[in-house]
Coordinates of C-alpha atoms and ligand atoms in Angstrom, one line a residue:
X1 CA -19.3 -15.7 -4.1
X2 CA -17.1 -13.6 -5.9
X3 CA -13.5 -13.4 -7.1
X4 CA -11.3 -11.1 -5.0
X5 CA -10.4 -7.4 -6.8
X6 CA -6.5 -7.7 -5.8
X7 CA -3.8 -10.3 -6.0
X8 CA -2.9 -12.9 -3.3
X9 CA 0.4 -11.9 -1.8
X10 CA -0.6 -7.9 -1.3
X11 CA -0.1 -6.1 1.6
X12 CA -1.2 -2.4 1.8
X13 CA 0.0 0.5 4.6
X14 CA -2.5 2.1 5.5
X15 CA -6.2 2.5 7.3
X16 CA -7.6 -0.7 6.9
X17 CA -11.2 0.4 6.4
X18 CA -10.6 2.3 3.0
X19 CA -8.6 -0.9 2.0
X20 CA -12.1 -3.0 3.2
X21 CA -14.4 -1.0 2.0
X22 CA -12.7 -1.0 -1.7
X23 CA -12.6 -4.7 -1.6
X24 CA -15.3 -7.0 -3.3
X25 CA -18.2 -8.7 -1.0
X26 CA -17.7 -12.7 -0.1
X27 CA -14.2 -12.9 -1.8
X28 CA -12.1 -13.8 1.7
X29 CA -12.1 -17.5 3.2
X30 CA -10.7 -17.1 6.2
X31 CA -10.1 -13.6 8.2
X32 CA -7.5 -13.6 11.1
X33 CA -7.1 -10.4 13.1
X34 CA -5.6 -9.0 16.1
X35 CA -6.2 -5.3 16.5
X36 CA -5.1 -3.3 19.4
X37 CA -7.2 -5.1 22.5
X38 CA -7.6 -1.1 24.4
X39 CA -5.1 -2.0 26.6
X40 CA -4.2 2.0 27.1
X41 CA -0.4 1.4 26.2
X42 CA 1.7 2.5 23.4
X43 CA 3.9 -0.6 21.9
X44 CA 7.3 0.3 20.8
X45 CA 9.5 -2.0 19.1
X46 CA 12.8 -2.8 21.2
X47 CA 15.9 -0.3 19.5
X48 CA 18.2 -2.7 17.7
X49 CA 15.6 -5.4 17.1
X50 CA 14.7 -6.4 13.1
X51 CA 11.2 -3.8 14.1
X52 CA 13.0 -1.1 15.8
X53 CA 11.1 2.1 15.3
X54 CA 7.2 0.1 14.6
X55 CA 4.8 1.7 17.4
X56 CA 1.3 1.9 17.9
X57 CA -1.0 3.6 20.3
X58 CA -3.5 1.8 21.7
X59 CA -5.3 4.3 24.2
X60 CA -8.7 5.9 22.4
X61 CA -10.4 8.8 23.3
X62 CA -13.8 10.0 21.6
X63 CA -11.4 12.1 19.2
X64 CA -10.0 8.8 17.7
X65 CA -13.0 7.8 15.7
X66 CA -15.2 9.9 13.0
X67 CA -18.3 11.3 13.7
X68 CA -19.9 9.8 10.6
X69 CA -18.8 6.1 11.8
X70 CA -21.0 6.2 14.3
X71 CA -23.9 7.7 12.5
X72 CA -23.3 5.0 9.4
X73 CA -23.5 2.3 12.1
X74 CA -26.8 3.6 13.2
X75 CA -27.7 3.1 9.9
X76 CA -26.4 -0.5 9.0
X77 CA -26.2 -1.6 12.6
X78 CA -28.6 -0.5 15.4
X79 CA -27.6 -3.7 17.4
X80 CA -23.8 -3.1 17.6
X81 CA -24.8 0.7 18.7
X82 CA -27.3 -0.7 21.4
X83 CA -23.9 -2.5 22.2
X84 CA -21.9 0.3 22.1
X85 CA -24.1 2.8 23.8
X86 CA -24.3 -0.4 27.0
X87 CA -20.6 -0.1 27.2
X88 CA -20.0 3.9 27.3
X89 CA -22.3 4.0 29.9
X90 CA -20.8 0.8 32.0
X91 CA -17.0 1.8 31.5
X92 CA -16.7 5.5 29.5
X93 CA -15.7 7.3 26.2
X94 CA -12.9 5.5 25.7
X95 CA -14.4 2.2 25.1
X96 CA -17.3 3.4 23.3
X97 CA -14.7 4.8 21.1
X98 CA -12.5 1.6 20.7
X99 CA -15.9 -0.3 20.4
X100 CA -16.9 2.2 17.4
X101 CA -13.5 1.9 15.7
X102 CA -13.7 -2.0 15.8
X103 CA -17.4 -2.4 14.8
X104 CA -17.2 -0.2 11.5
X105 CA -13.9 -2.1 10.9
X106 CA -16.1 -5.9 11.8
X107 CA -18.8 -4.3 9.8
X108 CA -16.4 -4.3 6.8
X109 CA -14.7 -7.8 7.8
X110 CA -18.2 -9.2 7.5
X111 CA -19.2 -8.3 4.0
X112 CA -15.8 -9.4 2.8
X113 CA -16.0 -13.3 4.0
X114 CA -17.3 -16.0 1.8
X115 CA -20.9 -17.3 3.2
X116 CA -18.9 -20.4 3.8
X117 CA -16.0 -18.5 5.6
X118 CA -14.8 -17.7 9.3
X119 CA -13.4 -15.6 11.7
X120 CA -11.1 -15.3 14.3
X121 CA -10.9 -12.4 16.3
X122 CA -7.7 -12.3 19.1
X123 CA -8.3 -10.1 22.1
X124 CA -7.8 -10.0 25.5
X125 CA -10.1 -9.8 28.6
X126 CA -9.7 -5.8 28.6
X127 CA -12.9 -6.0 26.0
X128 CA -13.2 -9.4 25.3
X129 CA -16.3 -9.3 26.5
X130 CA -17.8 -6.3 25.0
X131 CA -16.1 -7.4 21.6
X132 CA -18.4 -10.7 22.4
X133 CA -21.4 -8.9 22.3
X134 CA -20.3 -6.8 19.0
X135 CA -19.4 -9.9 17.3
X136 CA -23.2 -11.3 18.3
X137 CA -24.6 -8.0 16.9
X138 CA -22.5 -7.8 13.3
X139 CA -21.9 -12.0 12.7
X140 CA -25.0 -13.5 14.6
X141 CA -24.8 -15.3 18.0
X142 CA -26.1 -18.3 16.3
X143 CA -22.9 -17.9 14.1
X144 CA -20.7 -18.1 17.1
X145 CA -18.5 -21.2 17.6
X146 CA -15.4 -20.7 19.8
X147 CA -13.9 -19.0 22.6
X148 CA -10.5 -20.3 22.4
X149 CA -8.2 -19.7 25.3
X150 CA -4.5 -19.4 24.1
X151 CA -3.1 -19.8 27.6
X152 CA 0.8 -19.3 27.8
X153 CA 3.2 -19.2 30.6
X154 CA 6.5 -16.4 31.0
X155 CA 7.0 -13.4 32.0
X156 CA 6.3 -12.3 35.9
X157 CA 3.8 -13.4 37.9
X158 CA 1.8 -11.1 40.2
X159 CA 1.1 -11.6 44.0
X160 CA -1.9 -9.6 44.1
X161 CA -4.3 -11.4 41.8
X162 CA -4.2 -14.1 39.8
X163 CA -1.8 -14.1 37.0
X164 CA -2.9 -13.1 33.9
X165 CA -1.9 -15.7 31.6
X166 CA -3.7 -16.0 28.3
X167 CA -5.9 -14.1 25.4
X168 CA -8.7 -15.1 24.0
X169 CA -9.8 -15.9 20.6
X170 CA -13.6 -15.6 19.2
X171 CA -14.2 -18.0 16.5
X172 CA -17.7 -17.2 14.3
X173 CA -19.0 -18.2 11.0
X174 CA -20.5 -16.1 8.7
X175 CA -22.9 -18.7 8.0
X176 CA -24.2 -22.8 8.3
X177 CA -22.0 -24.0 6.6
X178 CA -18.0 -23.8 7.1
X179 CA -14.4 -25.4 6.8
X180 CA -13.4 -27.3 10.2
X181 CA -10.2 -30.0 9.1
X182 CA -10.4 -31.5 12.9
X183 CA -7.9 -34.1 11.4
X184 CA -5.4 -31.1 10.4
X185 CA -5.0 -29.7 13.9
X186 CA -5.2 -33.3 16.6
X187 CA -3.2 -33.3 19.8
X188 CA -1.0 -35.5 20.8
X189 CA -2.8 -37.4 23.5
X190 CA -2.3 -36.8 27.5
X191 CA 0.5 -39.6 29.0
X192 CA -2.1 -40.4 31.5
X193 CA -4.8 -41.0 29.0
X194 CA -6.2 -44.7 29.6
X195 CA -7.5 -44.7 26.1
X196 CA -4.7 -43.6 24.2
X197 CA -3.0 -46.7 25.5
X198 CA -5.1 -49.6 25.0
X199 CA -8.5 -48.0 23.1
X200 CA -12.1 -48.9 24.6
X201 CA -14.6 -51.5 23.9
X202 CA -18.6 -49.7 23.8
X203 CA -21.4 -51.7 25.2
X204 CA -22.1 -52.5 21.8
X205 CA -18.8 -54.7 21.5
X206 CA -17.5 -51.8 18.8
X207 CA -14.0 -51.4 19.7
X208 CA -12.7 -47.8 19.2
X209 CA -8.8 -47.3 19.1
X210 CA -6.9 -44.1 19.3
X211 CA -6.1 -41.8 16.3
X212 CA -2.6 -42.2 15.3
X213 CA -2.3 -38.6 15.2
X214 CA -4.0 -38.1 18.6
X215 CA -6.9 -36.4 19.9
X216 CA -8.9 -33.2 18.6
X217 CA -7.6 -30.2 19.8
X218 CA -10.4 -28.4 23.1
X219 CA -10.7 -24.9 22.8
X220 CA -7.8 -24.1 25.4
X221 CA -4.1 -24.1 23.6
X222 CA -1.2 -24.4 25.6
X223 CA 0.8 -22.7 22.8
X224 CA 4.4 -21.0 23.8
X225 CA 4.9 -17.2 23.6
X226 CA 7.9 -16.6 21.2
X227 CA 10.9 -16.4 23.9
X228 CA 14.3 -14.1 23.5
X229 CA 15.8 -16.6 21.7
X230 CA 13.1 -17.9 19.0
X231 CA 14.5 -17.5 15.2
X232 CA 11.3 -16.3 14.0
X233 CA 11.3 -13.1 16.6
X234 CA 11.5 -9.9 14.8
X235 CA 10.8 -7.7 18.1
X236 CA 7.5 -6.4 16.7
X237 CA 5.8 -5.6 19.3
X238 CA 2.9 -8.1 20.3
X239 CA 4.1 -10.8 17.1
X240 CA 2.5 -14.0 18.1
X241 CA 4.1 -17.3 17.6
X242 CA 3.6 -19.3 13.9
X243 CA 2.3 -22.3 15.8
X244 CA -0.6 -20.6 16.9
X245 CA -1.3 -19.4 13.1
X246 CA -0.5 -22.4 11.6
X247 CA -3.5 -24.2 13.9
X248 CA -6.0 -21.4 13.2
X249 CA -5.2 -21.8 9.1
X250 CA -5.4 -25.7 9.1
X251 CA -8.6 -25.7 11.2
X252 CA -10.4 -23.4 8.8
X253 CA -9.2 -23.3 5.2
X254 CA -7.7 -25.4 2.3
X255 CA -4.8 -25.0 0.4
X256 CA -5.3 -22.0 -2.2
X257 CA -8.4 -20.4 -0.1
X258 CA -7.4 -16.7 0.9
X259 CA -6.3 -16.1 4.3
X260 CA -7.1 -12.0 5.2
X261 CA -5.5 -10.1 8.2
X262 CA -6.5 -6.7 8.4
X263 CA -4.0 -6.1 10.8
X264 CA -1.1 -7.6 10.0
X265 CA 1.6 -6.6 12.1
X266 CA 5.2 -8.3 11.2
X267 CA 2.9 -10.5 9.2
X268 CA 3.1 -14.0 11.4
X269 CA -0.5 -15.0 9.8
X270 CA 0.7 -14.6 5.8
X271 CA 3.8 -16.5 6.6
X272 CA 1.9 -19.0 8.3
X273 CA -0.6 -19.0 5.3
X274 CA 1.8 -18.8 2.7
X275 CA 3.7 -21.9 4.0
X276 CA 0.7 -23.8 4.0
X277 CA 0.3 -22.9 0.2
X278 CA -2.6 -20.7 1.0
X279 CA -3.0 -16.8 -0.3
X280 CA -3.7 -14.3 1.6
X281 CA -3.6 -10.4 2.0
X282 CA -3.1 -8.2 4.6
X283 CA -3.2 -4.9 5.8
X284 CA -1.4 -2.5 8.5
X285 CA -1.1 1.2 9.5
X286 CA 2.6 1.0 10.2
X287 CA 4.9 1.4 7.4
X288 CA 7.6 -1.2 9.0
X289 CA 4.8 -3.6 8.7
X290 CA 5.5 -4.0 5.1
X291 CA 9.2 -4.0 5.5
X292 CA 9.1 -7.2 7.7
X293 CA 6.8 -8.7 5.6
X294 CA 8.6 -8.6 2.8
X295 CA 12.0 -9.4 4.4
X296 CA 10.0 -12.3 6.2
X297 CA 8.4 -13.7 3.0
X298 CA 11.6 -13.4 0.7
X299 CA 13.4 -15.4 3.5
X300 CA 11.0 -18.6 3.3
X301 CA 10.9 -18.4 -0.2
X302 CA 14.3 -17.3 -1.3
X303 CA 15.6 -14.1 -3.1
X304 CA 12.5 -12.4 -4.6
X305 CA 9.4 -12.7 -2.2
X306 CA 7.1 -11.4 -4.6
X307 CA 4.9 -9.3 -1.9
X308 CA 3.0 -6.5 -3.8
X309 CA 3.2 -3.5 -1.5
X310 CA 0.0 -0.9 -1.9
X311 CA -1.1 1.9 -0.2
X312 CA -4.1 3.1 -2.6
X313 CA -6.9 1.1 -1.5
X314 CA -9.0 -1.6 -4.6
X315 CA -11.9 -0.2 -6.5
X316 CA -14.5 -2.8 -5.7
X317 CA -15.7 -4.7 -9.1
X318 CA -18.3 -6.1 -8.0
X319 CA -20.8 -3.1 -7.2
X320 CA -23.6 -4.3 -9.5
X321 CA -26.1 -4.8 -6.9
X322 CA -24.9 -2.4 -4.7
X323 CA -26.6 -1.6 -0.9
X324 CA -29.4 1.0 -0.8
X325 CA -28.6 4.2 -1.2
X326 CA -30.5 5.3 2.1
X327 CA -27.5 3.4 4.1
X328 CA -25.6 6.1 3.6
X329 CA -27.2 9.2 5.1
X330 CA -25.2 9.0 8.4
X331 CA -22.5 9.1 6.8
X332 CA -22.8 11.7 4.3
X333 CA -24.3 14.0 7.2
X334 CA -20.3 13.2 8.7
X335 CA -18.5 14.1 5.7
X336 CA -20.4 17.1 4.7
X337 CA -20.5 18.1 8.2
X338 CA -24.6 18.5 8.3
X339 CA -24.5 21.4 6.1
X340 CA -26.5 21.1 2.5
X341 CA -24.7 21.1 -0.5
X342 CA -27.2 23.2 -2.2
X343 CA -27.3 26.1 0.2
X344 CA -24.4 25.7 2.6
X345 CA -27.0 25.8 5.0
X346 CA -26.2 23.9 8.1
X347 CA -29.4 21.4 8.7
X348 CA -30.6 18.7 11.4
X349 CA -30.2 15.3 9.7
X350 CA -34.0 15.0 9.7
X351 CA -34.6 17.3 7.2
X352 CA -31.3 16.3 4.9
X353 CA -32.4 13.7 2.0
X354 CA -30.2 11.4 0.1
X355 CA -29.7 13.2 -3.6
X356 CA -27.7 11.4 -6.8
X357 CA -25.1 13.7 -8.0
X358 CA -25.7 11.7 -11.4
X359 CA -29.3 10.4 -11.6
X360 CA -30.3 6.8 -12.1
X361 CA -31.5 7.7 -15.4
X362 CA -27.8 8.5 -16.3
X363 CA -25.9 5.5 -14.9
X364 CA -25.2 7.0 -11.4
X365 CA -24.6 4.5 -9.0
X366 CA -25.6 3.8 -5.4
X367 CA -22.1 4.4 -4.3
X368 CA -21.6 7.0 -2.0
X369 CA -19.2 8.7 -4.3
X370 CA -22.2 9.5 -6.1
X371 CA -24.3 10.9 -3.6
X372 CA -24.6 13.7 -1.2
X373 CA -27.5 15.3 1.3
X374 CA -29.5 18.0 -0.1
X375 CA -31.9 20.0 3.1
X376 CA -35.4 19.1 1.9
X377 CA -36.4 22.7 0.7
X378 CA -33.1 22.2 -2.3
X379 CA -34.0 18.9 -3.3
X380 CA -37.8 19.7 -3.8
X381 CA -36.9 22.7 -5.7
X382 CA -34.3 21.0 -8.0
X383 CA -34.4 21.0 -11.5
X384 CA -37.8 23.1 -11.1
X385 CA -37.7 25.8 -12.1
X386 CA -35.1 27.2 -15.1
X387 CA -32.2 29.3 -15.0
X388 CA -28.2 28.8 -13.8
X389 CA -29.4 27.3 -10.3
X390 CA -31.8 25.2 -12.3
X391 CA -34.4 26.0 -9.1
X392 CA -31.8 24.9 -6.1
X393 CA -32.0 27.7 -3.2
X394 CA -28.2 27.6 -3.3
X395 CA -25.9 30.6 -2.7
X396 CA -22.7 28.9 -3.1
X397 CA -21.6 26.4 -6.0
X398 CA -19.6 23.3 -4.4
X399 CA -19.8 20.8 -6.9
X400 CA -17.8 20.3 -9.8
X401 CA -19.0 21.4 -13.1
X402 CA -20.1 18.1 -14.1
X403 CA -22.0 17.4 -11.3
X404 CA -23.3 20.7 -11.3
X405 CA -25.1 19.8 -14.6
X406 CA -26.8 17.2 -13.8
X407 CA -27.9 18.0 -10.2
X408 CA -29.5 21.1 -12.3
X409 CA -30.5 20.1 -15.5
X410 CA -32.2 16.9 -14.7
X411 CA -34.0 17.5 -11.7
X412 CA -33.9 13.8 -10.5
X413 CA -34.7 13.6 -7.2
X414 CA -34.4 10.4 -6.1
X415 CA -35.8 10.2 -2.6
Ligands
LIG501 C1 -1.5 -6.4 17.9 S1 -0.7 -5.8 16.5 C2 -0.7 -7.2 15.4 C3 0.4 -8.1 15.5 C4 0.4 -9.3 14.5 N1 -0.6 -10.2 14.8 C5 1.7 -10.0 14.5 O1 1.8 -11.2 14.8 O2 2.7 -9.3 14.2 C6 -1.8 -4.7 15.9 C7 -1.4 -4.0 14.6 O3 -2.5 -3.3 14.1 C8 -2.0 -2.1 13.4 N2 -3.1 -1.2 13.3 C9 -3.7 -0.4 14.3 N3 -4.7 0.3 13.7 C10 -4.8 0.0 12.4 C11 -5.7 0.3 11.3 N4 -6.6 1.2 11.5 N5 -5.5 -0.2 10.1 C12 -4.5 -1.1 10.0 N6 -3.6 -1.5 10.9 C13 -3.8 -1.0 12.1 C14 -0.8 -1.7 14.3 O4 0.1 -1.0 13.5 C15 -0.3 -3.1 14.7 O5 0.7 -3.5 13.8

């Protein structure tokens, strides 16, 4: 368990997987998000409405997603890619692509929770159940707990099919153990219920009587969309109600645990969280996100809301036992673009090796800042030989002069 590397109350605009991947492991309680679904729309905020001018695309082609996100999930999850590769060839590109950004992102979501925490993915039945199988692969399907339906009513109704009332929302663990306060979230009970009017009697003689605050909640909510009218509407597209928030925070967290939404929208699940004296942290692409969060937050607490708006993503402090450097291959092959940083020599990733731009010996780190792919012929001749290439085949220098120095003088291949 460690303590988070940012403050409660920060929201950052930006990519949410630099922001993820710069925050420390097992610091988050409770993780809420509810990305685009691949609904192949673009949501526009209504002009005039407190979000006017917030949009976001949510149609992916292959050119959406990096090339080395896929290869880095090879390397740190060959299930979600069996997944992946299942759903290109049952639907196309554009899911595989969706799928790719989302598991990298999940990837992420998962190092970040507490062993004790949980998570609640919204979606909708365009992917839900591909999403089901990604969340098997990255959480565990033995960590899998919930398929709440949020079923709401509005809108038109369609004479063709059945009308497509409700989203649904995966609930997993990351472990055995985890918050559920069933007492925090009962229903009131059904006017027809028998028992809530007179109790039962067991075979035993026990007599059981109702809960004064009525039963525990199934795993269908009947929660209202926000209509026109609603005070808390801001007109950012696809903002879900407070109510349905406020259930998800009291089901599974205490007062001061940190509440995490990675995409944060007009920020419904920090005011949620931040009324129910939680903290929490968010993130989101769009740069009105932060506006409304702030003008949301100040409102509930009075002049000053105190939000700390970021856009540089943490430095992660707790990198002392960080993962093997051989996880990051795929993704070094991405950023480099397959070609060696010894020779410029474009390679297949076979032949590329892992190399420490400052050895072991001299306090470089696993991280992937400090390491880059070498083809195998540079990083067996490094350091051998003397001389101003210090035995690399290079032709071209591409590393700054510190690096340079200790990629030649010390010879420390580390693979
Ligand atoms: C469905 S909306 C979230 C709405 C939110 N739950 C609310 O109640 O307001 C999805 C959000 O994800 C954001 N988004 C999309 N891609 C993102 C990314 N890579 N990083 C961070 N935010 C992203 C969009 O800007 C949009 O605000």
């Amino acid at each position: 368990m460690n303590a988070p590397n940012f403050t409660g109350g920060t929201v950052w605009t930006g990519d949410n997987l630099p922001v993820m991947r710069g925050m420390n492991s097992a610091c988050v309680d409770l993780i809420y998000l509810d990305p685009p679904f691949n609904s192949n729309r673009t949501y526009e905020a209504p002009i005039g409405s407190k979000a006017a001018g917030a949009a976001f695309k949510d149609a992916w082609t292959p050119d959406d997603v990096d090339v080395h996100e896929h290869g880095e999930l090879a390397d740190r999850n060959p299930a979600a890619c069996a997944v992946i590769e299942a759903a290109r060839r049952a639907f196309g590109k554009g899911m595989q692509s969706y799928l790719i950004f989302m598991a990298v992102r999940l990837t992420e979501m998962h190092r970040v929770l507490r062993d004790t925490g949980s998570i609640y993915l919204h979606c909708d039945p365009t992917a839900s159940h591909y999403l089901k199988l990604l969340m098997d692969g990255i959480f565990g399907h033995e960590n899998f707990l919930n398929e709440v339906i949020w079923h709401y009513t509005g809108g038109g109704r369609s004479k063709r099919y059945f009308s497509r009332k409700h989203d649904i929302i995966l609930l997993y663990t990351k472990g055995k153990t985890w918050t559920f306060n069933v007492d925090a979230v009962r229903v009131p009970y059904k006017d027809t219920s028998g028992y809530a009017k007179s109790g039962i009697v067991a075979k035993s003689g026990k007599r059981y009587t109702p809960h004064p605050d009525g039963t525990p909640v199934d795993s269908v909510w009947d929660i209202p969309i926000i209509n026109p009218m609603a005070k808390e509407r801001t007109g950012y597209p696809t903002q879900k109600p407070l109510a349905l928030l406020e259930r998800i925070i009291k089901a599974s967290s205490h007062e001061s645990d940190l509440v995490f939404d990675p995409f944060c929208g007009c920020a419904t699940t920090l005011v949620a969280a931040d009324r129910l004296r939680r903290e929490w942290a968010g993130v989101d692409l769009s740069p009105l996100a932060i506006k409304l969060v702030d003008e949301r937050i100040a409102k509930d607490r009075g002049l000053w809301g105190g939000v700390t708006a970021l856009t540089e993503p943490p430095r992660r402090t707790d990198l002392g036992d960080p993962p093997n450097y051989r996880t990051h291959r795929h993704r070094l092959y991405g950023e480099q673009e397959g070609i060696c940083t010894g020779c410029d020599t474009h390679f297949p990733f076979r032949v590329m090796e892992v190399d420490y731009v400052l050895p072991r010996s001299k306090g470089g780190t696993d991280h992937p800042d400090n390491l880059q792919l070498l083809c195998s012929g540079c990083n067996r001749s490094k350091g051998a030989a003397p001389g101003p290439n210090g035995g690399l085949c290079r032709t071209k220098p591409t590393h700054t002069a510190t690096n340079e120095q200790a990629i030649f003088r010390d010879g420390a291949s580390d693979i």
